[in-house]
């Protein structure tokens, strides 16, 4: 999804901006560009469809040495962008930055302007000629044509005319010492350096320069100069934001000897789970200690229902969470795609605990669902990975996942930590109700066994690799699981589709004979999740039904399950507690998707058409 960078400082801006764009590549994009104050007193733009490295290779030498003669001595100012096409094809012209007709203002914009067409028509009627098909370009013209004594005034005047979402950075020849940035629904973060300042839409582009960051809120703007920043509202009232410290480091974004970020992140899971559990296992009361929830025991007791909201894989992690919470805490719980939730005018119940779950903390649909719950007076907490992200700040408390930065588009370690987070929440809610101390102990023991067990699963890559070789040749496949195993099957199908582009469909194993069985044939493989639990017999019966139709099966199961020739391949994982087993059963499916995509020669970390964080609707 689109990314923004900005720089004000004493170093030539273009290399800093291009380096920042490189850090944003993982989010997915189709074109890129930078704009800096130029030495001839003009704005110099360099942009093109394609990869950042191609843009970098074609940088005119002059661009790297640009220095605005009007700027204070030695000062360099610039903005950059990676674009993920929404309005207009991915072409050189549609790439950002966009420059006003008089060449004095350049902007980069993330988000979608709802009234762009009307504004464009009005500007064209006044004689403004556009050079792109984008909605964003109107902002460059509006700022250039607005009246006001300062750039800040003109940006405010321009924004007063637009409706929709934006993360915006503006460069102006008449204000050569600064950038003005604004946020409404699309993140803008300021990075506070030593005698220099950075701007980005994602913290990954900032941690190479500084760990001190300022997240703008919706409706907030900022002036950014080399020696500081000033935040204010759309009514020009100062908001006085202070920087916070982020604990992610530049090294976290390095491959560190791994072939891809996805496999690196799969292998990082044991450590990620340990971090998520750290300080949260309360042995004295056989419960989970969740300090950030902002709910006391009385609040927790009053919860009569849990509703989990997330998108894509986060929603599947939410399905695991709902199953776990209902089973362990005996509170009715369900998960729903956040992208659908607010459009069905949901009933918000005062005694329901709403839980938003998100790796990035920036998924627009999830954020909008949180806002809908709050607008109707509901209580919503977050399970979020990125500290200080929009959803984390919007929620009324929550559980940080501590998975560390996730770079690969296909989410792995953050999802595992979501499940661990839900398990902690389930134990916490359960122990306030009827879950006995012995049962609490049993589940905490299970959680603490997870890291070593995940390590063992990840080390046992060979059988998955062998299965991936024959499975990746199939044009389509089923993923089957039931009750605790269904979320595992859904996540397995999702992961395979995302990076191998092979069609996969998840079904409840129990639903097979109600329709999908008609498709079973030697050409349609099934990946069956078969844990050693109370439904084992039922799952084995389904495998017989598949075998009777010569359907090939890969079984993801436990070491003590004997399947004979019902499965062509078998991958086993260690047993944990039945409620927690889904977490381990998911890991081979991550490896399966990875190896299938690898054998098909795909760009694993940046799958086609997908973005790491989906900040538009
Ligand atoms: C799957 C995947 C997506 C995300 C979804 C939500 O591998 O990455 O389905 O899970 O877009 O993203 P977050 O968790 O950032 O809200």
PDB file of C-alpha atoms in Angstrom, residues 233-444:
ATOM      1  CA  UNK A 233      -5.355  20.902  14.658  1.00  0.00           C
ATOM      2  CA  UNK A 234      -7.415  21.890  11.650  1.00  0.00           C
ATOM      3  CA  UNK A 235      -8.470  24.931  13.698  1.00  0.00           C
ATOM      4  CA  UNK A 236      -4.766  25.830  14.067  1.00  0.00           C
ATOM      5  CA  UNK A 237      -4.777  25.038  17.815  1.00  0.00           C
ATOM      6  CA  UNK A 238      -1.468  23.648  19.123  1.00  0.00           C
ATOM      7  CA  UNK A 239      -1.622  20.003  20.227  1.00  0.00           C
ATOM      8  CA  UNK A 240       1.845  19.860  21.784  1.00  0.00           C
ATOM      9  CA  UNK A 241       2.649  16.228  20.907  1.00  0.00           C
ATOM     10  CA  UNK A 242       5.728  14.662  22.553  1.00  0.00           C
ATOM     11  CA  UNK A 243       7.864  11.927  20.938  1.00  0.00           C
ATOM     12  CA  UNK A 244       7.642   8.319  22.155  1.00  0.00           C
ATOM     13  CA  UNK A 245      10.430   5.734  21.967  1.00  0.00           C
ATOM     14  CA  UNK A 246       9.934   2.670  19.702  1.00  0.00           C
ATOM     15  CA  UNK A 247      11.773  -0.539  20.557  1.00  0.00           C
ATOM     16  CA  UNK A 248      12.234  -1.851  17.017  1.00  0.00           C
ATOM     17  CA  UNK A 249      15.675  -1.517  15.474  1.00  0.00           C
ATOM     18  CA  UNK A 250      17.062  -1.146  11.971  1.00  0.00           C
ATOM     19  CA  UNK A 251      18.516  -4.701  12.145  1.00  0.00           C
ATOM     20  CA  UNK A 252      15.000  -6.127  12.523  1.00  0.00           C
ATOM     21  CA  UNK A 253      14.419  -5.196   8.897  1.00  0.00           C
ATOM     22  CA  UNK A 254      17.465  -7.127   7.615  1.00  0.00           C
ATOM     23  CA  UNK A 255      17.299 -10.636   6.119  1.00  0.00           C
ATOM     24  CA  UNK A 256      20.105 -11.738   8.397  1.00  0.00           C
ATOM     25  CA  UNK A 257      21.163 -14.708   6.256  1.00  0.00           C
ATOM     26  CA  UNK A 258      17.635 -15.964   5.484  1.00  0.00           C
ATOM     27  CA  UNK A 259      16.444 -16.215   1.881  1.00  0.00           C
ATOM     28  CA  UNK A 260      13.189 -14.365   2.505  1.00  0.00           C
ATOM     29  CA  UNK A 261      11.540 -12.380   5.271  1.00  0.00           C
ATOM     30  CA  UNK A 262       8.706 -14.900   5.393  1.00  0.00           C
ATOM     31  CA  UNK A 263      10.972 -17.812   6.337  1.00  0.00           C
ATOM     32  CA  UNK A 264      12.935 -15.563   8.697  1.00  0.00           C
ATOM     33  CA  UNK A 265       9.698 -14.624  10.439  1.00  0.00           C
ATOM     34  CA  UNK A 266       8.488 -18.248  10.564  1.00  0.00           C
ATOM     35  CA  UNK A 267      11.752 -19.162  12.277  1.00  0.00           C
ATOM     36  CA  UNK A 268      11.494 -16.214  14.669  1.00  0.00           C
ATOM     37  CA  UNK A 269       8.235 -17.523  16.123  1.00  0.00           C
ATOM     38  CA  UNK A 270       9.642 -19.276  19.213  1.00  0.00           C
ATOM     39  CA  UNK A 271      11.312 -16.046  20.309  1.00  0.00           C
ATOM     40  CA  UNK A 272       8.243 -13.996  19.393  1.00  0.00           C
ATOM     41  CA  UNK A 273       5.999 -16.225  21.518  1.00  0.00           C
ATOM     42  CA  UNK A 274       8.422 -15.991  24.447  1.00  0.00           C
ATOM     43  CA  UNK A 275       8.260 -12.190  24.222  1.00  0.00           C
ATOM     44  CA  UNK A 276       4.463 -12.266  24.103  1.00  0.00           C
ATOM     45  CA  UNK A 277       4.322 -14.436  27.228  1.00  0.00           C
ATOM     46  CA  UNK A 278       7.003 -12.541  29.085  1.00  0.00           C
ATOM     47  CA  UNK A 279       5.678 -11.001  32.303  1.00  0.00           C
ATOM     48  CA  UNK A 280       2.148 -12.203  31.584  1.00  0.00           C
ATOM     49  CA  UNK A 281       2.134 -15.665  33.171  1.00  0.00           C
ATOM     50  CA  UNK A 282       0.902 -15.261  36.721  1.00  0.00           C
ATOM     51  CA  UNK A 283       1.680 -18.565  38.483  1.00  0.00           C
ATOM     52  CA  UNK A 284       0.505 -17.352  41.879  1.00  0.00           C
ATOM     53  CA  UNK A 285      -3.105 -17.103  40.748  1.00  0.00           C
ATOM     54  CA  UNK A 286      -2.803 -19.472  37.747  1.00  0.00           C
ATOM     55  CA  UNK A 287      -3.926 -16.718  35.428  1.00  0.00           C
ATOM     56  CA  UNK A 288      -2.639 -14.250  32.866  1.00  0.00           C
ATOM     57  CA  UNK A 289      -1.483 -10.809  33.896  1.00  0.00           C
ATOM     58  CA  UNK A 290      -2.642  -8.344  31.246  1.00  0.00           C
ATOM     59  CA  UNK A 291      -1.744  -4.881  32.489  1.00  0.00           C
ATOM     60  CA  UNK A 292      -2.847  -2.884  29.462  1.00  0.00           C
ATOM     61  CA  UNK A 293      -6.432  -4.113  29.306  1.00  0.00           C
ATOM     62  CA  UNK A 294      -7.866  -1.286  31.412  1.00  0.00           C
ATOM     63  CA  UNK A 295     -10.526  -3.710  32.724  1.00  0.00           C
ATOM     64  CA  UNK A 296     -10.703  -4.695  36.360  1.00  0.00           C
ATOM     65  CA  UNK A 297     -12.114  -8.007  37.610  1.00  0.00           C
ATOM     66  CA  UNK A 298     -15.579  -6.507  38.017  1.00  0.00           C
ATOM     67  CA  UNK A 299     -15.557  -5.250  34.392  1.00  0.00           C
ATOM     68  CA  UNK A 300     -14.418  -8.682  33.203  1.00  0.00           C
ATOM     69  CA  UNK A 301     -17.170 -10.425  35.155  1.00  0.00           C
ATOM     70  CA  UNK A 302     -19.759  -8.186  33.547  1.00  0.00           C
ATOM     71  CA  UNK A 303     -18.758  -9.367  30.059  1.00  0.00           C
ATOM     72  CA  UNK A 304     -21.525 -11.580  28.658  1.00  0.00           C
ATOM     73  CA  UNK A 305     -20.250 -11.932  25.118  1.00  0.00           C
ATOM     74  CA  UNK A 306     -16.976 -11.451  23.226  1.00  0.00           C
ATOM     75  CA  UNK A 307     -16.955 -10.203  19.650  1.00  0.00           C
ATOM     76  CA  UNK A 308     -13.672 -10.286  17.753  1.00  0.00           C
ATOM     77  CA  UNK A 309     -13.104  -8.058  14.708  1.00  0.00           C
ATOM     78  CA  UNK A 310     -10.223  -8.361  12.250  1.00  0.00           C
ATOM     79  CA  UNK A 311      -9.508  -8.797   8.550  1.00  0.00           C
ATOM     80  CA  UNK A 312      -7.981 -11.613   6.518  1.00  0.00           C
ATOM     81  CA  UNK A 313      -5.659 -13.775   8.545  1.00  0.00           C
ATOM     82  CA  UNK A 314      -6.223 -11.636  11.628  1.00  0.00           C
ATOM     83  CA  UNK A 315      -9.888 -12.614  11.382  1.00  0.00           C
ATOM     84  CA  UNK A 316      -8.893 -16.291  11.257  1.00  0.00           C
ATOM     85  CA  UNK A 317      -6.721 -15.749  14.344  1.00  0.00           C
ATOM     86  CA  UNK A 318      -9.860 -14.176  15.830  1.00  0.00           C
ATOM     87  CA  UNK A 319     -11.771 -17.374  15.040  1.00  0.00           C
ATOM     88  CA  UNK A 320      -9.204 -19.299  17.024  1.00  0.00           C
ATOM     89  CA  UNK A 321      -9.609 -16.704  19.785  1.00  0.00           C
ATOM     90  CA  UNK A 322     -13.398 -17.006  19.839  1.00  0.00           C
ATOM     91  CA  UNK A 323     -13.209 -20.794  19.998  1.00  0.00           C
ATOM     92  CA  UNK A 324     -10.640 -20.655  22.809  1.00  0.00           C
ATOM     93  CA  UNK A 325     -12.464 -18.033  24.884  1.00  0.00           C
ATOM     94  CA  UNK A 326     -15.828 -19.775  24.597  1.00  0.00           C
ATOM     95  CA  UNK A 327     -14.326 -23.141  25.451  1.00  0.00           C
ATOM     96  CA  UNK A 328     -12.130 -21.991  28.323  1.00  0.00           C
ATOM     97  CA  UNK A 329     -13.931 -18.986  29.802  1.00  0.00           C
ATOM     98  CA  UNK A 330     -17.444 -20.201  28.912  1.00  0.00           C
ATOM     99  CA  UNK A 331     -18.380 -16.809  27.467  1.00  0.00           C
ATOM    100  CA  UNK A 332     -20.195 -16.901  24.105  1.00  0.00           C
ATOM    101  CA  UNK A 333     -17.689 -15.595  21.570  1.00  0.00           C
ATOM    102  CA  UNK A 334     -17.461 -15.175  17.832  1.00  0.00           C
ATOM    103  CA  UNK A 335     -15.280 -13.487  15.230  1.00  0.00           C
ATOM    104  CA  UNK A 336     -16.453 -11.427  12.279  1.00  0.00           C
ATOM    105  CA  UNK A 337     -14.612  -9.798   9.371  1.00  0.00           C
ATOM    106  CA  UNK A 338     -14.188  -6.155  10.389  1.00  0.00           C
ATOM    107  CA  UNK A 339     -14.645  -5.203   6.729  1.00  0.00           C
ATOM    108  CA  UNK A 340     -18.294  -6.335   6.864  1.00  0.00           C
ATOM    109  CA  UNK A 341     -19.174  -5.367  10.406  1.00  0.00           C
ATOM    110  CA  UNK A 342     -20.026  -1.694  10.190  1.00  0.00           C
ATOM    111  CA  UNK A 343     -22.026  -2.038   6.979  1.00  0.00           C
ATOM    112  CA  UNK A 344     -24.688  -4.181   8.589  1.00  0.00           C
ATOM    113  CA  UNK A 345     -25.583  -1.586  11.211  1.00  0.00           C
ATOM    114  CA  UNK A 346     -24.516  -3.921  14.050  1.00  0.00           C
ATOM    115  CA  UNK A 347     -26.242  -3.940  17.421  1.00  0.00           C
ATOM    116  CA  UNK A 348     -23.639  -2.856  19.978  1.00  0.00           C
ATOM    117  CA  UNK A 349     -24.307  -4.402  23.359  1.00  0.00           C
ATOM    118  CA  UNK A 350     -23.032  -2.737  26.535  1.00  0.00           C
ATOM    119  CA  UNK A 351     -22.004  -6.047  28.087  1.00  0.00           C
ATOM    120  CA  UNK A 352     -20.139  -7.329  25.031  1.00  0.00           C
ATOM    121  CA  UNK A 353     -16.362  -7.026  25.001  1.00  0.00           C
ATOM    122  CA  UNK A 354     -15.287  -6.083  21.461  1.00  0.00           C
ATOM    123  CA  UNK A 355     -11.750  -7.064  20.531  1.00  0.00           C
ATOM    124  CA  UNK A 356     -10.011  -5.620  17.459  1.00  0.00           C
ATOM    125  CA  UNK A 357      -7.085  -7.678  16.210  1.00  0.00           C
ATOM    126  CA  UNK A 358      -4.436  -6.380  13.827  1.00  0.00           C
ATOM    127  CA  UNK A 359      -0.747  -6.821  13.118  1.00  0.00           C
ATOM    128  CA  UNK A 360      -0.183  -3.403  11.560  1.00  0.00           C
ATOM    129  CA  UNK A 361      -2.689  -1.530  13.669  1.00  0.00           C
ATOM    130  CA  UNK A 362      -3.452   0.463  10.522  1.00  0.00           C
ATOM    131  CA  UNK A 363      -5.969  -1.719   8.623  1.00  0.00           C
ATOM    132  CA  UNK A 364      -8.650   0.748   7.620  1.00  0.00           C
ATOM    133  CA  UNK A 365     -11.566  -1.693   7.841  1.00  0.00           C
ATOM    134  CA  UNK A 366     -10.584  -2.774  11.345  1.00  0.00           C
ATOM    135  CA  UNK A 367     -10.090   0.823  12.435  1.00  0.00           C
ATOM    136  CA  UNK A 368     -13.510   1.776  11.060  1.00  0.00           C
ATOM    137  CA  UNK A 369     -15.091  -1.136  12.956  1.00  0.00           C
ATOM    138  CA  UNK A 370     -13.445   0.061  16.183  1.00  0.00           C
ATOM    139  CA  UNK A 371     -14.781   3.550  15.582  1.00  0.00           C
ATOM    140  CA  UNK A 372     -18.271   2.186  14.925  1.00  0.00           C
ATOM    141  CA  UNK A 373     -18.223   0.270  18.224  1.00  0.00           C
ATOM    142  CA  UNK A 374     -17.038   3.348  20.116  1.00  0.00           C
ATOM    143  CA  UNK A 375     -19.515   5.654  18.379  1.00  0.00           C
ATOM    144  CA  UNK A 376     -22.332   3.424  19.626  1.00  0.00           C
ATOM    145  CA  UNK A 377     -20.967   3.350  23.160  1.00  0.00           C
ATOM    146  CA  UNK A 378     -19.356  -0.100  23.102  1.00  0.00           C
ATOM    147  CA  UNK A 379     -16.128  -1.079  24.831  1.00  0.00           C
ATOM    148  CA  UNK A 380     -13.319  -2.185  22.532  1.00  0.00           C
ATOM    149  CA  UNK A 381      -9.836  -3.444  23.320  1.00  0.00           C
ATOM    150  CA  UNK A 382      -7.077  -4.225  20.821  1.00  0.00           C
ATOM    151  CA  UNK A 383      -4.715  -7.100  20.155  1.00  0.00           C
ATOM    152  CA  UNK A 384      -2.155  -5.190  18.095  1.00  0.00           C
ATOM    153  CA  UNK A 385       1.465  -5.710  17.120  1.00  0.00           C
ATOM    154  CA  UNK A 386       2.617  -2.211  16.179  1.00  0.00           C
ATOM    155  CA  UNK A 387       3.030  -0.072  19.286  1.00  0.00           C
ATOM    156  CA  UNK A 388       1.472   3.376  18.973  1.00  0.00           C
ATOM    157  CA  UNK A 389      -0.370   2.442  15.763  1.00  0.00           C
ATOM    158  CA  UNK A 390      -3.729   3.960  14.992  1.00  0.00           C
ATOM    159  CA  UNK A 391      -5.860   1.010  16.123  1.00  0.00           C
ATOM    160  CA  UNK A 392      -3.781   0.633  19.286  1.00  0.00           C
ATOM    161  CA  UNK A 393      -4.398   4.283  20.109  1.00  0.00           C
ATOM    162  CA  UNK A 394      -8.066   4.162  19.177  1.00  0.00           C
ATOM    163  CA  UNK A 395      -8.824   1.145  21.410  1.00  0.00           C
ATOM    164  CA  UNK A 396      -9.660   1.559  25.086  1.00  0.00           C
ATOM    165  CA  UNK A 397      -6.818  -0.697  26.264  1.00  0.00           C
ATOM    166  CA  UNK A 398      -5.428  -3.931  24.945  1.00  0.00           C
ATOM    167  CA  UNK A 399      -2.652  -6.462  24.604  1.00  0.00           C
ATOM    168  CA  UNK A 400       0.461  -5.705  22.569  1.00  0.00           C
ATOM    169  CA  UNK A 401       1.619  -8.789  20.659  1.00  0.00           C
ATOM    170  CA  UNK A 402       5.400  -8.129  20.754  1.00  0.00           C
ATOM    171  CA  UNK A 403       6.043 -10.207  17.623  1.00  0.00           C
ATOM    172  CA  UNK A 404       8.612  -7.645  16.434  1.00  0.00           C
ATOM    173  CA  UNK A 405       8.436  -6.064  12.982  1.00  0.00           C
ATOM    174  CA  UNK A 406       6.838  -8.211  10.316  1.00  0.00           C
ATOM    175  CA  UNK A 407       8.116  -7.440   6.835  1.00  0.00           C
ATOM    176  CA  UNK A 408       6.777 -10.262   4.618  1.00  0.00           C
ATOM    177  CA  UNK A 409       3.309  -9.498   3.276  1.00  0.00           C
ATOM    178  CA  UNK A 410       2.152 -12.969   4.338  1.00  0.00           C
ATOM    179  CA  UNK A 411       1.721 -12.727   8.076  1.00  0.00           C
ATOM    180  CA  UNK A 412       3.151 -15.545  10.231  1.00  0.00           C
ATOM    181  CA  UNK A 413       4.716 -14.653  13.571  1.00  0.00           C
ATOM    182  CA  UNK A 414       2.204 -11.888  14.276  1.00  0.00           C
ATOM    183  CA  UNK A 415      -0.651 -14.353  13.721  1.00  0.00           C
ATOM    184  CA  UNK A 416       0.883 -16.887  16.063  1.00  0.00           C
ATOM    185  CA  UNK A 417       1.214 -14.160  18.672  1.00  0.00           C
ATOM    186  CA  UNK A 418      -2.406 -13.128  18.082  1.00  0.00           C
ATOM    187  CA  UNK A 419      -3.422 -16.670  19.013  1.00  0.00           C
ATOM    188  CA  UNK A 420      -1.167 -16.570  22.062  1.00  0.00           C
ATOM    189  CA  UNK A 421      -2.688 -13.193  22.986  1.00  0.00           C
ATOM    190  CA  UNK A 422      -6.198 -14.642  22.701  1.00  0.00           C
ATOM    191  CA  UNK A 423      -5.174 -17.621  24.811  1.00  0.00           C
ATOM    192  CA  UNK A 424      -3.894 -15.275  27.539  1.00  0.00           C
ATOM    193  CA  UNK A 425      -7.135 -13.305  27.321  1.00  0.00           C
ATOM    194  CA  UNK A 426      -9.176 -16.522  27.532  1.00  0.00           C
ATOM    195  CA  UNK A 427      -7.295 -17.738  30.602  1.00  0.00           C
ATOM    196  CA  UNK A 428      -7.645 -14.303  32.206  1.00  0.00           C
ATOM    197  CA  UNK A 429     -11.411 -14.134  31.603  1.00  0.00           C
ATOM    198  CA  UNK A 430     -11.817 -17.788  32.555  1.00  0.00           C
ATOM    199  CA  UNK A 431     -10.014 -17.482  35.888  1.00  0.00           C
ATOM    200  CA  UNK A 432     -12.250 -14.569  36.859  1.00  0.00           C
ATOM    201  CA  UNK A 433     -15.158 -16.939  36.221  1.00  0.00           C
ATOM    202  CA  UNK A 434     -15.265 -20.696  36.554  1.00  0.00           C
ATOM    203  CA  UNK A 435     -11.945 -21.911  35.182  1.00  0.00           C
ATOM    204  CA  UNK A 436     -10.264 -23.740  38.073  1.00  0.00           C
ATOM    205  CA  UNK A 437      -6.718 -23.003  39.165  1.00  0.00           C
ATOM    206  CA  UNK A 438      -5.701 -26.500  37.992  1.00  0.00           C
ATOM    207  CA  UNK A 439      -7.113 -25.834  34.538  1.00  0.00           C
ATOM    208  CA  UNK A 440      -5.464 -22.412  34.490  1.00  0.00           C
ATOM    209  CA  UNK A 441      -2.126 -24.073  35.378  1.00  0.00           C
ATOM    210  CA  UNK A 442      -2.609 -26.665  32.650  1.00  0.00           C
ATOM    211  CA  UNK A 443      -3.104 -23.976  29.995  1.00  0.00           C
ATOM    212  CA  UNK A 444      -0.242 -21.805  31.242  1.00  0.00           C
TER     213      UNK A 444
END
